[in-house]
C-alpha positions in Angstrom: -10.4 6.8 20.8 -11.4 7.0 17.1 -10.1 3.6 16.1 -12.8 1.0 15.7 -12.6 -2.8 15.0 -15.2 -4.9 13.2 -14.6 -8.5 14.3 -16.8 -10.9 12.4 -19.5 -8.3 12.3 -19.2 -7.1 15.9 -18.1 -3.5 16.4 -15.7 -3.3 19.3 -12.9 -1.1 20.7 -9.3 -2.4 19.8 -8.7 -3.6 23.3 -11.8 -5.8 23.1 -11.0 -7.3 19.7 -10.0 -10.9 20.6 -8.6 -13.4 18.1 -7.4 -16.9 19.2 -3.7 -17.4 19.6 -4.3 -20.5 17.6 -5.5 -18.5 14.6 -3.3 -19.2 11.6 -3.0 -15.6 10.7 -1.2 -15.1 14.0 0.8 -18.3 13.9 1.9 -18.4 10.2 0.8 -15.2 8.6 -1.8 -17.4 6.9 -4.1 -14.5 5.9 -4.9 -12.1 3.1 -5.5 -8.4 3.6 -6.1 -5.0 1.9 -5.6 -1.4 2.9 -8.0 1.3 1.7 -8.1 5.0 2.5 -10.8 7.6 2.2 -11.1 10.9 0.5 -13.9 13.1 1.8 -14.7 10.2 4.1 -15.4 7.8 1.3 -13.2 4.8 0.4 -11.1 5.3 -2.8 -10.9 2.6 -5.5 -12.8 0.2 -3.2 -13.8 -2.1 -6.0 -10.2 -2.6 -7.1 -9.1 -3.4 -3.6 -11.9 -5.9 -3.0 -11.1 -7.5 -6.3 -7.5 -7.9 -5.4 -8.5 -9.3 -2.0 -10.6 -11.9 -3.7 -7.7 -12.8 -6.0 -5.3 -13.1 -3.1 -7.7 -15.5 -1.4 -8.1 -17.5 -4.5 -4.4 -17.8 -5.1 -3.8 -19.0 -1.6 -6.8 -21.3 -1.4 -8.3 -19.3 1.5 -12.1 -19.2 1.8 -12.9 -15.8 3.3 -15.6 -15.5 5.9 -17.3 -12.7 3.9 -17.7 -12.3 0.1 -17.1 -9.0 -1.6 -20.5 -7.4 -1.2 -20.6 -8.3 2.5 -17.1 -7.0 3.0 -18.1 -3.7 1.3 -21.1 -3.4 3.6 -19.1 -4.1 6.7 -16.5 -1.5 5.7 -19.2 1.1 5.2 -20.8 0.2 8.6 -17.5 0.4 10.5 -16.4 3.6 8.8 -19.8 5.2 9.6 -19.5 4.2 13.2 -15.9 5.4 13.5 -16.8 8.8 11.9 -19.7 9.2 14.4 -17.1 8.9 17.2 -15.3 11.9 15.7 -11.8 12.0 14.3 -9.0 13.6 16.3 -7.6 16.9 15.0 -5.1 16.4 12.2 -1.4 17.0 12.8 -0.5 20.6 12.0 2.0 19.4 9.4 -0.6 17.1 7.6 -1.0 17.5 3.8 -4.5 19.0 3.3 -5.7 15.9 1.3 -4.8 13.7 4.3 -6.3 15.8 7.1 -9.4 14.2 8.6 -9.3 11.1 6.4 -9.5 7.4 7.4 -7.4 4.3 7.1 -9.2 1.0 6.6 -7.6 -2.4 6.9 -9.4 -5.6 6.0 -7.9 -8.9 7.1 -9.2 -12.4 6.3 -7.5 -15.3 8.1 -7.8 -19.0 7.3 -8.9 -19.5 10.9 -7.8 -21.4 14.0 -7.5 -25.1 14.7 -5.0 -27.8 15.7 -1.4 -26.5 15.4 0.2 -27.6 12.2 1.1 -26.3 8.7 -1.6 -28.3 7.0 -4.3 -25.8 5.8 -7.0 -28.5 6.3 -6.5 -28.1 10.1 -8.1 -24.6 9.9 -11.6 -24.0 11.1 -13.6 -20.8 11.9 -12.0 -18.3 9.5 -11.9 -14.7 10.8 -12.9 -11.5 9.2 -11.6 -8.2 10.6 -12.0 -4.6 9.6 -9.9 -1.9 11.3 -10.8 1.8 10.8 -8.5 4.4 12.2 -7.5 8.0 11.6 -5.2 8.2 8.6 -1.5 8.5 9.3 0.2 9.6 6.1 3.3 11.5 5.0 3.3 15.2 6.0 3.0 18.1 3.6 6.8 18.6 3.7 7.4 15.1 2.3 5.5 16.0 -0.9 7.0 19.5 -1.2 10.6 18.4 -0.5 10.7 14.7 -1.4 12.0 11.7 0.6 15.0 9.4 0.7 14.9 5.7 0.0 17.4 3.0 0.9 18.3 -0.2 -0.9 17.7 -3.0 1.5 20.1 -5.9 1.9 17.0 -8.1 2.3 16.0 -9.4 -1.1 12.5 -9.7 -2.6 11.4 -13.3 -2.4 11.5 -15.1 -5.7 8.1 -15.4 -7.5 8.8 -19.1 -7.7 8.8 -19.3 -3.9 6.2 -16.7 -2.9 3.3 -15.6 -5.2 3.7 -11.8 -5.6 0.1 -11.4 -6.8 -1.2 -12.5 -3.3 -1.3 -9.8 -0.6 -0.8 -11.9 2.5 0.1 -11.4 6.1 3.6 -13.0 5.7 5.7 -9.8 5.7 8.8 -10.5 7.8 11.2 -9.7 5.0 9.5 -6.3 4.4 9.6 -5.6 8.2 13.3 -6.2 8.2 13.8 -4.0 5.1 12.0 -1.2 6.8 14.1 -1.7 9.9 17.2 -1.1 7.7 15.7 1.9 6.0 14.9 3.6 9.3 18.4 2.9 10.6 19.7 4.7 7.5 17.4 7.7 8.0 15.3 6.8 4.9 11.5 7.0 4.4 11.2 3.7 2.5 13.2 0.5 1.7 13.5 -0.7 -1.8 14.0 -4.5 -2.3 16.0 -6.0 -5.1 15.6 -9.4 -6.7 18.3 -12.0 -6.9 19.6 -10.4 -10.1 20.0 -7.1 -8.3 17.1 -5.4 -10.1 14.8 -3.0 -8.3 11.4 -4.6 -7.6 9.3 -2.6 -5.2 9.3 -0.8 -1.9 8.4 -2.5 1.4 4.9 -1.1 1.0 5.1 0.8 -2.3 5.7 0.7 -6.0 8.6 2.6 -7.5 8.8 4.8 -10.6 11.7 6.5 -12.3 11.5 9.3 -14.9 14.3 9.9 -17.5 13.9 12.1 -20.5 10.2 12.6 -19.8 9.6 8.8 -19.9 8.1 6.9 -17.0 9.6 3.6 -16.1 8.4 1.1 -13.4 9.2 -2.6 -12.9 6.8 -4.9 -14.6 4.5 -7.4 -12.8 6.8 -10.1 -14.1 9.6 -8.8 -11.9 7.7 -10.4 -9.0 5.8 -7.4 -7.6 2.4 -6.9 -6.1 0.0 -5.2 -8.6 -0.5 -2.0 -6.6 -3.9 -0.4 -6.9 -2.4 3.1 -6.9 0.3 1.9 -9.3 -2.5 1.0 -11.8 -4.2 4.4 -11.3 -0.9 6.2 -12.0 -0.2 4.2 -15.1 -3.6 5.0 -16.4 -3.2 8.7 -15.6 0.2 8.8 -17.3 -1.2 7.5 -20.5 -4.2 9.8 -20.3 -1.9 12.9 -19.8 0.6 12.0 -22.5 3.5 10.7 -20.3 5.2 7.8 -22.1 5.3 4.6 -20.0 7.7 1.7 -20.0 7.0 -1.3 -17.7 10.5 -2.7 -17.8 13.2 -3.9 -15.5 14.8 -1.1 -13.4 18.5 -1.2 -12.4 19.7 0.6 -9.3 22.1 2.7 -11.4 19.3 3.7 -13.7 17.2 4.8 -10.7 20.1 6.8 -9.3 20.7 8.4 -12.7 17.0 9.3 -13.3 15.8 12.9 -13.6 13.0 12.2 -11.1 11.5 9.3 -9.1 8.5 8.7 -6.9 6.7 6.1 -4.8 3.1 5.1 -5.0 0.9 3.5 -2.4 -2.6 3.8 -1.0 -1.4 5.9 1.9 1.2 7.9 0.0 -0.5 8.6 -3.3 2.4 9.9 -5.4 5.4 10.7 -3.1 8.5 12.2 -4.7 11.9 10.5 -4.1 14.9 12.8 -4.2 17.7 10.6 -2.8 18.7 6.9 -3.0 21.0 6.4 0.0 23.4 9.3 -0.2 23.0 9.9 -3.9 20.7 12.6 -5.1 18.2 12.0 -7.9 18.3 14.8 -10.5 18.2 18.2 -8.9 17.3 16.5 -5.5 13.9 18.2 -5.7 10.5 16.9 -6.9 10.3 17.4 -10.6 7.7 18.5 -13.2 6.5 15.1 -14.4 6.0 14.0 -10.7 4.0 17.3 -10.2 2.0 16.7 -13.4 1.0 13.2 -12.3 0.3 14.2 -8.7 -2.0 17.0 -9.8 -3.8 14.6 -12.1 -4.2 12.1 -9.2 -5.5 14.9 -6.9 -8.1 15.8 -9.5 -9.2 12.2 -9.7 -9.3 11.8 -5.9 -10.9 15.2 -5.3 -10.0 17.8 -2.7 -7.0 20.1 -2.6 -4.5 20.1 -5.5 -0.9 18.9 -5.2 1.1 21.0 -2.7 4.5 22.6 -2.9 5.9 20.9 -6.0 7.9 23.1 -8.4 
């Protein structure tokens, strides 16, 4: 088994990683987390992920067991140990930039204690690093594009849930993914109470019309995706005009191209919203341009199969 867990500094197999049932991360989703992936076996944009982890902890008043430098060291130690165990063969349909790479999940919980909502009851915060072989979209998903579904589950209002904090409280996104899978879609898109597109269940969304890139602004109540930020930077560097502006469902459906971004997906073309095709129902030239720029930044094979 190539999956390895670092539990408060102890490297153990997943079956031996024990967290109390009284831990608030388990009881209430009272935790913050980050997901990182590797390229060439090395974590990508690690500093940005650790900075966001620290911001999430600060915004929720959670005191992590480890600070940023200690977390970086524990990630490196766990990754090195997992790599020494050997990764299983990549699936035959894997995109070449995903083959042999690693998934890293960092979780910081407020800790266990007496049952109750009061955060002051928490003691003994937990720190967890999980390293596993990367599971990411296959090559065909990049070459052919994917479908998304508009979920009936709405994105929580920023007045109720701080969108800038990446926490373990994800039930609404779980239910949205359940809807998307039932509809045969790769990803669920969540709307706000005004019916505007906000983000995917685990992704940011972009539309392209007339050569201009549009993505919902942070003020729409979305998480500030690390890959989203990289793509915005690459777009500006490669001369693609960018609008961070509200995105209507009909504007997304009428776009020439669309794509999702996330740590696991990189830039993944979207060719259908529900039963409605986007543009030619094929990945488009601006998506290809940005994906190739991303691939040059990340290193390894270039973008595959885009027109």
